[in-house]
Short mmCIF file of C-alpha atoms in Angstrom, two decimals:
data_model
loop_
_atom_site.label_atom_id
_atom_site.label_comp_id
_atom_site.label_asym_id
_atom_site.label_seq_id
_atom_site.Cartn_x
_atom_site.Cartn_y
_atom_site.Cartn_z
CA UNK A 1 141.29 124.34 -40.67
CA UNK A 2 137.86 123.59 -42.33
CA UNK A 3 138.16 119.77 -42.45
CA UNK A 4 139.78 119.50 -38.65
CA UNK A 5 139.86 122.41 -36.30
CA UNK A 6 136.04 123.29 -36.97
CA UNK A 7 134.93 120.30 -37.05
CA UNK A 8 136.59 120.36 -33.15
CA UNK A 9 135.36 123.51 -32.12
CA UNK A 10 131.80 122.70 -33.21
CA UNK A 11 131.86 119.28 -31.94
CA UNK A 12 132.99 121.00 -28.59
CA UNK A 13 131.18 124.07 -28.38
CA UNK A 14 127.71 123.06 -29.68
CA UNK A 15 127.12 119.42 -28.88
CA UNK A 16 124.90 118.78 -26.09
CA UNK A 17 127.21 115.41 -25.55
CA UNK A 18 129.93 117.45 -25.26
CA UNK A 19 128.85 119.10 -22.21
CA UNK A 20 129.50 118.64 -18.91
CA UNK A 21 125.75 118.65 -17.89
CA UNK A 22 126.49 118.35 -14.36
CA UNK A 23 128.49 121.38 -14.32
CA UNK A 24 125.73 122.96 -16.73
CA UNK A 25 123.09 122.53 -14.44
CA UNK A 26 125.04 123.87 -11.30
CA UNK A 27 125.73 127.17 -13.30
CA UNK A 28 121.93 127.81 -13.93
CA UNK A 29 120.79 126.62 -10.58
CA UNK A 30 123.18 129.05 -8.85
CA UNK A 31 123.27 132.11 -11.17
CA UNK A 32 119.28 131.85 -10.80
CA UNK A 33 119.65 131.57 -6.82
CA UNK A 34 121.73 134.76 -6.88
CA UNK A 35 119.43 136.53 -9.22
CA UNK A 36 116.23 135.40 -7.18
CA UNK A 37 118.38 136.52 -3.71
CA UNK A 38 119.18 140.14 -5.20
CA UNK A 39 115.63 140.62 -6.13
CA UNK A 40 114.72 139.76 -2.71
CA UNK A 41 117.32 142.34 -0.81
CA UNK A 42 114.76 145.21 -0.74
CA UNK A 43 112.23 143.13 0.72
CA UNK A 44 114.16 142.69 4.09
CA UNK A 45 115.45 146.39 3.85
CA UNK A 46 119.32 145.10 2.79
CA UNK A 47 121.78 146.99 0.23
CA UNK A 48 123.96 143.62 0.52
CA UNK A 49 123.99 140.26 2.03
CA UNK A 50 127.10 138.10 2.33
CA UNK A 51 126.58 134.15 3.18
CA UNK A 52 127.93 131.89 5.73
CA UNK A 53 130.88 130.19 4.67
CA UNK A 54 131.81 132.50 1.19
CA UNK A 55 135.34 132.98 0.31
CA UNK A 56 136.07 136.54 0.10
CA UNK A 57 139.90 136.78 -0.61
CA UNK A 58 141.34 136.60 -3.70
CA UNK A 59 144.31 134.05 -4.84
CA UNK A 60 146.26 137.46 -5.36
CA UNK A 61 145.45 141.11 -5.95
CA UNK A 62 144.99 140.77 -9.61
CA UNK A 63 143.36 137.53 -9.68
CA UNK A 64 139.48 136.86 -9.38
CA UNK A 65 140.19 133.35 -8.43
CA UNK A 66 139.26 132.26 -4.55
CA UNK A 67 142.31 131.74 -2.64
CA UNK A 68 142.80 128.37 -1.93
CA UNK A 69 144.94 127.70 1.12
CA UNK A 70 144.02 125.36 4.36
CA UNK A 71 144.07 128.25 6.71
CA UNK A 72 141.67 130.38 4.24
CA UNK A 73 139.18 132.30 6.94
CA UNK A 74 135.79 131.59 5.25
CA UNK A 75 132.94 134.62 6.09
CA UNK A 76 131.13 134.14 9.74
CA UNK A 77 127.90 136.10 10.20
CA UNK A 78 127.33 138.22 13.20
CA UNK A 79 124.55 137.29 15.29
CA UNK A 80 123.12 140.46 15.29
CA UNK A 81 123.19 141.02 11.28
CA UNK A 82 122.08 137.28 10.84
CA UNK A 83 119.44 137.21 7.75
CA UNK A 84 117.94 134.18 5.85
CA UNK A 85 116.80 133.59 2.88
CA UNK A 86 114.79 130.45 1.23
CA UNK A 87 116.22 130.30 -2.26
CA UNK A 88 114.86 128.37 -5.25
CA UNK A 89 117.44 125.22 -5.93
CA UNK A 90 119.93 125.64 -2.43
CA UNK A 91 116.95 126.39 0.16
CA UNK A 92 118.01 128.01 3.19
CA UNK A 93 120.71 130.53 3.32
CA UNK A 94 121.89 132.36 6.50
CA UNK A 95 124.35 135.55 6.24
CA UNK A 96 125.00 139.07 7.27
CA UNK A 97 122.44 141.39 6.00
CA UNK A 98 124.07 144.95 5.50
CA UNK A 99 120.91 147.21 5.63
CA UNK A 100 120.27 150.68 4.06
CA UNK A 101 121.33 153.05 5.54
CA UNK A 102 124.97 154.40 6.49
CA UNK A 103 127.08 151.30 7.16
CA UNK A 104 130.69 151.42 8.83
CA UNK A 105 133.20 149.09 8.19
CA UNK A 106 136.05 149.81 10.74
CA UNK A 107 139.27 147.97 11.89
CA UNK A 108 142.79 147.37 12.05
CA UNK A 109 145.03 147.41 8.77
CA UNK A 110 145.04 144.15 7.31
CA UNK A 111 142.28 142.62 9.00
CA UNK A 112 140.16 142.15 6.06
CA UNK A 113 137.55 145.68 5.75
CA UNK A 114 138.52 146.20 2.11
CA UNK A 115 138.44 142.68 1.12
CA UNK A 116 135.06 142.91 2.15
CA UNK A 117 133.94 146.11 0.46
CA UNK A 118 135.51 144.30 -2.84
CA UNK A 119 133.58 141.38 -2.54
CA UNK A 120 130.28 143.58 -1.98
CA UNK A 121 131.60 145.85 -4.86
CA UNK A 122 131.43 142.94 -7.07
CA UNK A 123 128.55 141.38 -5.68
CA UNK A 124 126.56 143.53 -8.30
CA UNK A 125 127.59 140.62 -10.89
CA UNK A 126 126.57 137.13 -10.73
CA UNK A 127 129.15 134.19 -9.93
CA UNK A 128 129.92 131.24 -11.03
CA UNK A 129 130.55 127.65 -8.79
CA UNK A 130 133.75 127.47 -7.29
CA UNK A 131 134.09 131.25 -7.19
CA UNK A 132 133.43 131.73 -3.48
CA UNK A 133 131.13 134.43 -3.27
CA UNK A 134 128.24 132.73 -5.21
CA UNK A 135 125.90 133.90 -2.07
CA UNK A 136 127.52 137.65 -2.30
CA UNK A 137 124.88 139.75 -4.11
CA UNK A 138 124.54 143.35 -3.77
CA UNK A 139 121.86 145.79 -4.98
CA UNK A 140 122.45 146.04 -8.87
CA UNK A 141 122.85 150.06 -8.60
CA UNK A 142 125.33 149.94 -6.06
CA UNK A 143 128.16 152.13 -7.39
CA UNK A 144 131.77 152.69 -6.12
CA UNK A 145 133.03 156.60 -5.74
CA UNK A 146 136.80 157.08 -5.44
CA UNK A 147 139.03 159.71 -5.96
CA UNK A 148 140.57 160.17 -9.14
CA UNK A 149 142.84 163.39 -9.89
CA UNK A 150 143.13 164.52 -13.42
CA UNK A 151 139.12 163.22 -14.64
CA UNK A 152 136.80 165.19 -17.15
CA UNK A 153 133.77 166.95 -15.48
CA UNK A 154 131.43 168.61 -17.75
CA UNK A 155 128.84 171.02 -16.02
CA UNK A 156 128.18 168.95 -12.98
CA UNK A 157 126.77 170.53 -10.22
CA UNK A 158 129.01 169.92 -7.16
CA UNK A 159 127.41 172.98 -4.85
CA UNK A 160 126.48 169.77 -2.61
CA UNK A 161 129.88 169.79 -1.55
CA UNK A 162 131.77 172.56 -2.97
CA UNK A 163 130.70 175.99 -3.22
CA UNK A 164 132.43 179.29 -2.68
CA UNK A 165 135.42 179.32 -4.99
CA UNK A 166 138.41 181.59 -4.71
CA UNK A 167 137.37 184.20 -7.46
CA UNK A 168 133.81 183.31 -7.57
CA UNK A 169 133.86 180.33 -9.63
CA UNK A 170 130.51 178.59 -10.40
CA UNK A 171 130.44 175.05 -9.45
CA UNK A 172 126.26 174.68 -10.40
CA UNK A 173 127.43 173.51 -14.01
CA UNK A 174 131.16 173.15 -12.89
CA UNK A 175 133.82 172.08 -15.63
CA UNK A 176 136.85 171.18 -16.29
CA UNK A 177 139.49 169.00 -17.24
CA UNK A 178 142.08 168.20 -14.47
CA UNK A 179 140.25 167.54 -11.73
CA UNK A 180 141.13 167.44 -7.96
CA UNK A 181 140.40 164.38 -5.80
CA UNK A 182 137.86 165.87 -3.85
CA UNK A 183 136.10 167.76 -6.73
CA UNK A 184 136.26 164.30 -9.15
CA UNK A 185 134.46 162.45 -5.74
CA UNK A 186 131.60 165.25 -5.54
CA UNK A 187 130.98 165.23 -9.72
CA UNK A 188 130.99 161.00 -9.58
CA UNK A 189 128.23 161.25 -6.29
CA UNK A 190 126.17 164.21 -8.34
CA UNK A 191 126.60 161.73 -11.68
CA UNK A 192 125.53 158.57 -9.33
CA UNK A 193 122.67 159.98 -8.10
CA UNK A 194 121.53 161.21 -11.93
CA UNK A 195 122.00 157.90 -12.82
CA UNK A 196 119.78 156.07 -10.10
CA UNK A 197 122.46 154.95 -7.64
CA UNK A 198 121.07 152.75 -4.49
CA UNK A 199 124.05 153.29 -2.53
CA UNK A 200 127.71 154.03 -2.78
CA UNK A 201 130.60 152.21 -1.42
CA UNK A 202 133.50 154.20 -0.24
CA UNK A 203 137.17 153.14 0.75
CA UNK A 204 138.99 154.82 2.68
CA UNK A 205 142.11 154.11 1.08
CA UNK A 206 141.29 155.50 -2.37
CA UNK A 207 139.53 158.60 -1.45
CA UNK A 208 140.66 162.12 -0.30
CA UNK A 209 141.07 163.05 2.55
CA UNK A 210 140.04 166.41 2.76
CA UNK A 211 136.62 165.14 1.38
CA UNK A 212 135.68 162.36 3.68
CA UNK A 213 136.24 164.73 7.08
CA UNK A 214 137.18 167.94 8.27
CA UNK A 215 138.05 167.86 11.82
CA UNK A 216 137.63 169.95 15.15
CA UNK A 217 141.02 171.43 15.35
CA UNK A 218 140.83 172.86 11.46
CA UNK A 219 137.21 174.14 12.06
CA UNK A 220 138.51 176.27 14.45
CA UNK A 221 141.55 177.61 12.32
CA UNK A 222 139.36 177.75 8.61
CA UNK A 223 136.17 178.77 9.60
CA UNK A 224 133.34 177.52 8.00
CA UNK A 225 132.93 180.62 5.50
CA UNK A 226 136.44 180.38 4.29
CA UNK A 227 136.27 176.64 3.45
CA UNK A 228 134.67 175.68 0.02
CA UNK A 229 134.19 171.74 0.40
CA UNK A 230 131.36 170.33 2.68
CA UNK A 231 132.87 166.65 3.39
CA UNK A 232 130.97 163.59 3.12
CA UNK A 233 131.28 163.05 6.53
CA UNK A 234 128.67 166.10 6.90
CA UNK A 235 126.63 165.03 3.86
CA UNK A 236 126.10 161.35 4.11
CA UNK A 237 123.08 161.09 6.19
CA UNK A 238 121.56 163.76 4.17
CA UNK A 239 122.16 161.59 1.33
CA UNK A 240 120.07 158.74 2.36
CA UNK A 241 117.68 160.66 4.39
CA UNK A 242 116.35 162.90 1.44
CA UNK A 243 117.95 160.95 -1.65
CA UNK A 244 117.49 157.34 -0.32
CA UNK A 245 121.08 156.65 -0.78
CA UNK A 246 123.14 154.21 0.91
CA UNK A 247 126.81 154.50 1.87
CA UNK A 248 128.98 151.57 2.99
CA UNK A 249 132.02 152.92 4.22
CA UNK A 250 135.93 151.03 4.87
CA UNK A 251 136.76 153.65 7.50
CA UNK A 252 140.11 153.23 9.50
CA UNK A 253 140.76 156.53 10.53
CA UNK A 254 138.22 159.25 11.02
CA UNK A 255 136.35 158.39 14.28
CA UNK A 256 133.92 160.55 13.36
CA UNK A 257 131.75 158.71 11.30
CA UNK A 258 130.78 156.83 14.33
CA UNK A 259 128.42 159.84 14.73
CA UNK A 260 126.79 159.46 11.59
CA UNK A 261 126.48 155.40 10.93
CA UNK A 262 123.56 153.52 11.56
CA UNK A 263 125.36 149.81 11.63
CA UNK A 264 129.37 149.90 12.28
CA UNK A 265 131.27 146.12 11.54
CA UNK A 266 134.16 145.69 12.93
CA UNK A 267 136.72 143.11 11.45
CA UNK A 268 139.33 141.03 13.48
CA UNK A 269 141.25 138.20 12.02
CA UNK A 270 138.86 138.67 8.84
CA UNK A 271 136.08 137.83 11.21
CA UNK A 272 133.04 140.78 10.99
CA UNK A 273 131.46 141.91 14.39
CA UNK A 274 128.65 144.03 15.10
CA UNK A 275 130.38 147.36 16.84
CA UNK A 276 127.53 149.13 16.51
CA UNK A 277 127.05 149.72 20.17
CA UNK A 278 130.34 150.15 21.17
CA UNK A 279 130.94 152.60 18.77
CA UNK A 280 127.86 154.73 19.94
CA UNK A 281 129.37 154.60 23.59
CA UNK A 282 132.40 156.07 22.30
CA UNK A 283 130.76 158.99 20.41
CA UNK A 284 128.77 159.81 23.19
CA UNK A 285 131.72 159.96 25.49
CA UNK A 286 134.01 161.09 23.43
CA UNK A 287 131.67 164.16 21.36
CA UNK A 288 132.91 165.77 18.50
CA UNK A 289 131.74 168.63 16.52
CA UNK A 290 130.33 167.79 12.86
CA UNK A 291 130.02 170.57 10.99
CA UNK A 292 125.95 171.48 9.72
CA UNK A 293 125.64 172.38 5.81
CA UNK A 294 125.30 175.71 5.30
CA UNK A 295 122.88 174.61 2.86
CA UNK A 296 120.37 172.20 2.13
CA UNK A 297 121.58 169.12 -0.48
CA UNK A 298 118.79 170.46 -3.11
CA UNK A 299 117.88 168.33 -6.35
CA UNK A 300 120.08 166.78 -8.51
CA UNK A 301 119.52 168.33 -11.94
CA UNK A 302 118.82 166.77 -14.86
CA UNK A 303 121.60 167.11 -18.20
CA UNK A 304 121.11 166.85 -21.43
CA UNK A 305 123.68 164.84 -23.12
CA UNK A 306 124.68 164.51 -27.37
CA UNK A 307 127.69 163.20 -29.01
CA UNK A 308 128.85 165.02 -31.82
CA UNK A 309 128.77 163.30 -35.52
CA UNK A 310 132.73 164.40 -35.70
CA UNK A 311 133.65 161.73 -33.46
CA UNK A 312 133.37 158.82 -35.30
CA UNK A 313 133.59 160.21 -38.50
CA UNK A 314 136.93 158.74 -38.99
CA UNK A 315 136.06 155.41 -37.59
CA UNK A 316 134.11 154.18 -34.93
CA UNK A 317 135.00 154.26 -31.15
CA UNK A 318 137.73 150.90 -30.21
CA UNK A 319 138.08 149.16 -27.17
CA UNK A 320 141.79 149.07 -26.52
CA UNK A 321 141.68 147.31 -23.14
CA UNK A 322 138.70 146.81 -20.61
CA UNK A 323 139.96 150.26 -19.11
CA UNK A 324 140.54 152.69 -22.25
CA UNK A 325 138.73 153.26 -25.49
CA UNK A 326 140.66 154.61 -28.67
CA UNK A 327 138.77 157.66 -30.22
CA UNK A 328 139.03 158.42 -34.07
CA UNK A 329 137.59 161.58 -34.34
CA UNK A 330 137.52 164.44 -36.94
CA UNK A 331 140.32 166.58 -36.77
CA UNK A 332 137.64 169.35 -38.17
CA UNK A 333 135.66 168.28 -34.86
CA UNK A 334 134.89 171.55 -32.89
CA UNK A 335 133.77 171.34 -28.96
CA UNK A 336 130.19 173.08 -29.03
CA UNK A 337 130.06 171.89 -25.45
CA UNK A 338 130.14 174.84 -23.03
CA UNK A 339 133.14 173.08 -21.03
CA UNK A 340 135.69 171.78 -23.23
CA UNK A 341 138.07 173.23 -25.95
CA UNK A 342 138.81 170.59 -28.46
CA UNK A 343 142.81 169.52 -27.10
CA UNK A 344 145.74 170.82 -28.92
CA UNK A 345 146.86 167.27 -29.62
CA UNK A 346 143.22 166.35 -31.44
CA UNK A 347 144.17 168.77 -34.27
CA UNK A 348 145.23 167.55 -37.95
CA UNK A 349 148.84 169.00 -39.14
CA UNK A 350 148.76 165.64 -41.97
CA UNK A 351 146.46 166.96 -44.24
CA UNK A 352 143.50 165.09 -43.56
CA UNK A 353 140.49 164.71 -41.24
CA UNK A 354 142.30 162.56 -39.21
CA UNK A 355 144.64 163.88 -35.99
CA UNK A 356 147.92 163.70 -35.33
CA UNK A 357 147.33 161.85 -32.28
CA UNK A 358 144.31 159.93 -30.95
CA UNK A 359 142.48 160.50 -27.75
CA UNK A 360 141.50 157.66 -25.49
CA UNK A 361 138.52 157.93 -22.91
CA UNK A 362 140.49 156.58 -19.91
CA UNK A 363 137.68 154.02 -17.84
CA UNK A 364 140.38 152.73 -14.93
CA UNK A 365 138.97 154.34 -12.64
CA UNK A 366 135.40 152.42 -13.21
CA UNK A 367 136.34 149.88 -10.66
CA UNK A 368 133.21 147.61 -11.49
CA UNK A 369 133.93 147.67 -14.91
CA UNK A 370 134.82 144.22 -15.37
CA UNK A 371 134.68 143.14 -19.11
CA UNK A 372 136.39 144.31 -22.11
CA UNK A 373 133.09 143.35 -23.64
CA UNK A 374 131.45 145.41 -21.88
CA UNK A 375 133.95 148.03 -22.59
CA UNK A 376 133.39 146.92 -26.27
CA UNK A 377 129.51 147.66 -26.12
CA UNK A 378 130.06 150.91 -24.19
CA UNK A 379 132.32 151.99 -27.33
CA UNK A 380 129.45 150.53 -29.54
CA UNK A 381 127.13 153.21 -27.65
CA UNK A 382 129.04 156.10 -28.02
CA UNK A 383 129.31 155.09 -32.43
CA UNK A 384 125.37 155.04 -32.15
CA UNK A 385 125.11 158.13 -30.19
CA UNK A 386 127.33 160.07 -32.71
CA UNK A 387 125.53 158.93 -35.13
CA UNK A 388 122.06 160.13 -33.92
CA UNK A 389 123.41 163.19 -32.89
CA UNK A 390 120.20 163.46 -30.74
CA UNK A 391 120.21 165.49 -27.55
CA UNK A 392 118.67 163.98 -24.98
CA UNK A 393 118.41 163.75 -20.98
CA UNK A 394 121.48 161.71 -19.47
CA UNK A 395 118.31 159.03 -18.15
CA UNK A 396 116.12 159.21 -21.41
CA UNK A 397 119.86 158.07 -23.09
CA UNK A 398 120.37 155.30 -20.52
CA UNK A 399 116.96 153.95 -20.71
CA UNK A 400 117.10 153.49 -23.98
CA UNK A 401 120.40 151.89 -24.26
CA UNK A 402 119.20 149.17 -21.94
CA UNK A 403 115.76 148.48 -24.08
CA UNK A 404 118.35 147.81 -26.91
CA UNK A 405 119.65 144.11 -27.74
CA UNK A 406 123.34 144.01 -27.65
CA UNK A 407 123.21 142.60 -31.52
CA UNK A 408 121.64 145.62 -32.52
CA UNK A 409 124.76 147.57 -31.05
CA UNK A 410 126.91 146.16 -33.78
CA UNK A 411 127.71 148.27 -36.62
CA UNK A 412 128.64 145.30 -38.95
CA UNK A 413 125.99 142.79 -39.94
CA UNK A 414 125.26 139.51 -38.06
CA UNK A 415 125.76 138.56 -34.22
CA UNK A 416 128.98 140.31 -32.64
CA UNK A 417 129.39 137.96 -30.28
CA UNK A 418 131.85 139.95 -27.82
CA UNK A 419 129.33 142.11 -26.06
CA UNK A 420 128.22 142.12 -22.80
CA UNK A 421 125.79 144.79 -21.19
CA UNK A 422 127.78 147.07 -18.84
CA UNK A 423 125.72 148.46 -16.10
CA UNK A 424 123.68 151.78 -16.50
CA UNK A 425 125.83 153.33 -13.67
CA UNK A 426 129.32 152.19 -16.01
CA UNK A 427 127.57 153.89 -19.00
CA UNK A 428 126.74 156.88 -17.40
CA UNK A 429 130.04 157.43 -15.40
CA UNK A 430 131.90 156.54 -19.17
CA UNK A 431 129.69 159.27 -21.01
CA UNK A 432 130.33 161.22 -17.98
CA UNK A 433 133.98 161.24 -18.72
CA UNK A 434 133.96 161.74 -22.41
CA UNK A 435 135.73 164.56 -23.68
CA UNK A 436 134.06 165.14 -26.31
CA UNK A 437 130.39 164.90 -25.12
CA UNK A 438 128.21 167.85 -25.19
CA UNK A 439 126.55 167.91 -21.57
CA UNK A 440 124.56 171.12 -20.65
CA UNK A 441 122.52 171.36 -17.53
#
């Protein structure tokens, strides 16, 4: 191995005459255009811009390659969304601007609306030649919300959009540990909005229902006073209005968002259109009833967040898979947190300090999670956390993570070399999520 395969890797890895410098220079020329055009999106008002002539389907649902095929429909801007940019090494750019705001994205099954909301979800991350969607960028605090039954919440306040609880429960520092879909889609928007979201991209298809609308008929038979959850549908103006948050929306079935958008697409034969005034038409002939708040949004409160020394006492935190993270704590660890009881199946029966069977903070729901390395680093976090055992505020603790070098992560000695830096909005919704945090309002 030392007097061959090194030698090869070296001579492969490190030697400038080794490298395809063509290909080199192409990478740097268009990672730096799409870093120069995100930096640029506030400047015309845009949460998004997708250029003429990208490739937004994948080869197949669980590939990130293009797909390659002669009848592939490549993206066509709208006239009336039709942007430009002047960018450093390709000049002139055209594409459809998505602006901030409350942005539609309506159609027949099929026709494309999700493949577009993908390719905007990802657009947060840089591309490489070949990919496609090198001239997709999207604000870097874009975050995606979905439902997902069965999450962690730790003292989130969800009064936003659920209040009133059968028996009085509290839901200003609401808790628990099974989750509902609509209750795990009001915690991630309250835990978005702590953590300095710019918008928030909805799907249709993987939210619930009973959170995105409430319609005319069941307003008359639940009245307003008997029903606990405010849906988005009633909220999402108020959340850019007084929280400058965006929402792009895949919506195929409830008509009325049309009252509440500010730009509606409309995608035929994966070909975008500008609906927008067609769609206001309809609402004003066709009226419908949106239910008003019965209260005000009212600030998103800052938590304090620390991670208990017990956790990694053991060992430190592993990433498993770029979706779950293997957890050795103490089997001595006791929740202090006001929300959690340490689970039955965390205890020791062995012996020892370590338990009988290991907990996992579950990430698959983290849709722009893309990296095991970065799943890796967020794992790295947690070790350091536990091992300050400082409490601090959940944006003191994310600042700080990104001031520090990804080296100085590592718990060994020397350069890691598998990190990557996930995203302060992955970090937060991770911490978010972990059982064993201690997160007081």
């Amino acid at each position: 191995m030392f007097l061959e395969t090194l030698p090869q890797v070296v001579e492969r890895a490190l030697l400038y005459q080794s490298i395809d410098v063509q290909a080199m220079h192409a990478t740097i020329a268009s990672v730096e255009d799409q870093e120069y055009l995100r930096s640029q999106l506030a400047s015309k008002d845009l949460v998004a811009f997708i250029g003429d002539g990208s490739v937004l389907p994948r080869a197949s649902g669980v590939s990130n390659l293009p797909l390659a095929t002669d009848n592939v429909v490549r993206f066509q801007t709208p006239a009336e969304t039709r942007v430009s940019f002047e960018l450093p090494n390709q000049g002139a750019v055209v594409g459809m601007g998505i602006r901030r705001g409350v942005t539609l994205v309506c159609g027949g099954g099929f026709n494309g609306k999700s493949t577009l909301l993908q390719a905007i979800e990802r657009g947060v991350y840089n591309h490489v030649p070949g990919d496609g969607r090198e001239l997709v960028v999207t604000d870097e605090m874009a975050v995606k919300i979905k439902a997902e039954e069965g999450r962690f919440i730790c003292n989130t306040d969800i009064r936003p959009f659920i209040n009133n609880l059968p028996l009085g429960k509290e839901t200003r520092a609401f808790s628990t540990s099974n989750a509902s879909g609509s209750t795990s889609m009001a915690a991630s928007i309250q835990e978005g909005i702590e953590a300095q979201a710019s918008a928030f991209l909805f799907d249709e298809d993987t939210c619930a229902t009973n959170f995105l609308v409430r319609d005319g008929r069941m307003q008359q038979l639940v009245s307003q006073n008997h029903e606990p959850i405010t849906p988005l549908v009633s909220r999402v103006r108020e959340l850019w209005e007084t929280k400058g948050v965006s929402s792009i929306l895949v919506i195929g079935g409830c008509g009325d968002y049309l009252d509440v958008a500010d730009t509606i697409i409309s995608m035929h034969d994966y070909v975008p259109a500008d609906s927008t005034a067609k769609a206001r038409a309809i609402a004003q002939r066709m009226p419908v009833a949106i239910e008003v708040p019965l209260t005000k949004y009212g600030a998103v409160l800052d938590r304090t967040v620390a991670v208990p020394k017990e956790l990694t006492a053991y060992k430190p935190p592993k990433a498993k898979t770029r979706w779950s993270i293997a957890l050795f704590p103490s089997g001595k660890l006791s929740s202090s947190s006001s929300c959690a009881t340490q689970d039955s199946d965390a205890h020791s029966d062995n012996g020892t300090d370590e338990p009988d069977v290991l907990p996992e903070l579950d990430l698959s729901a983290l849709d722009q999670l893309v990296s095991t390395s970065q799943t890796r680093t967020i794992a790295h976090i947690i070790h350091q956390l536990a091992q300050g055992a400082r409490r601090q505020t959940l944006r003191e603790l994310l600042d700080a993570m990104a001031a520090v070098a990804l080296d100085d992560l590592h718990s060994g000695h020397g350069v890691a070399g598998n990190l990557a830096r996930p995203r302060r909005a992955e970090l937060a919704l991770a911490i978010n999520r972990l059982r064993y945090a201690q997160i007081q309002t």
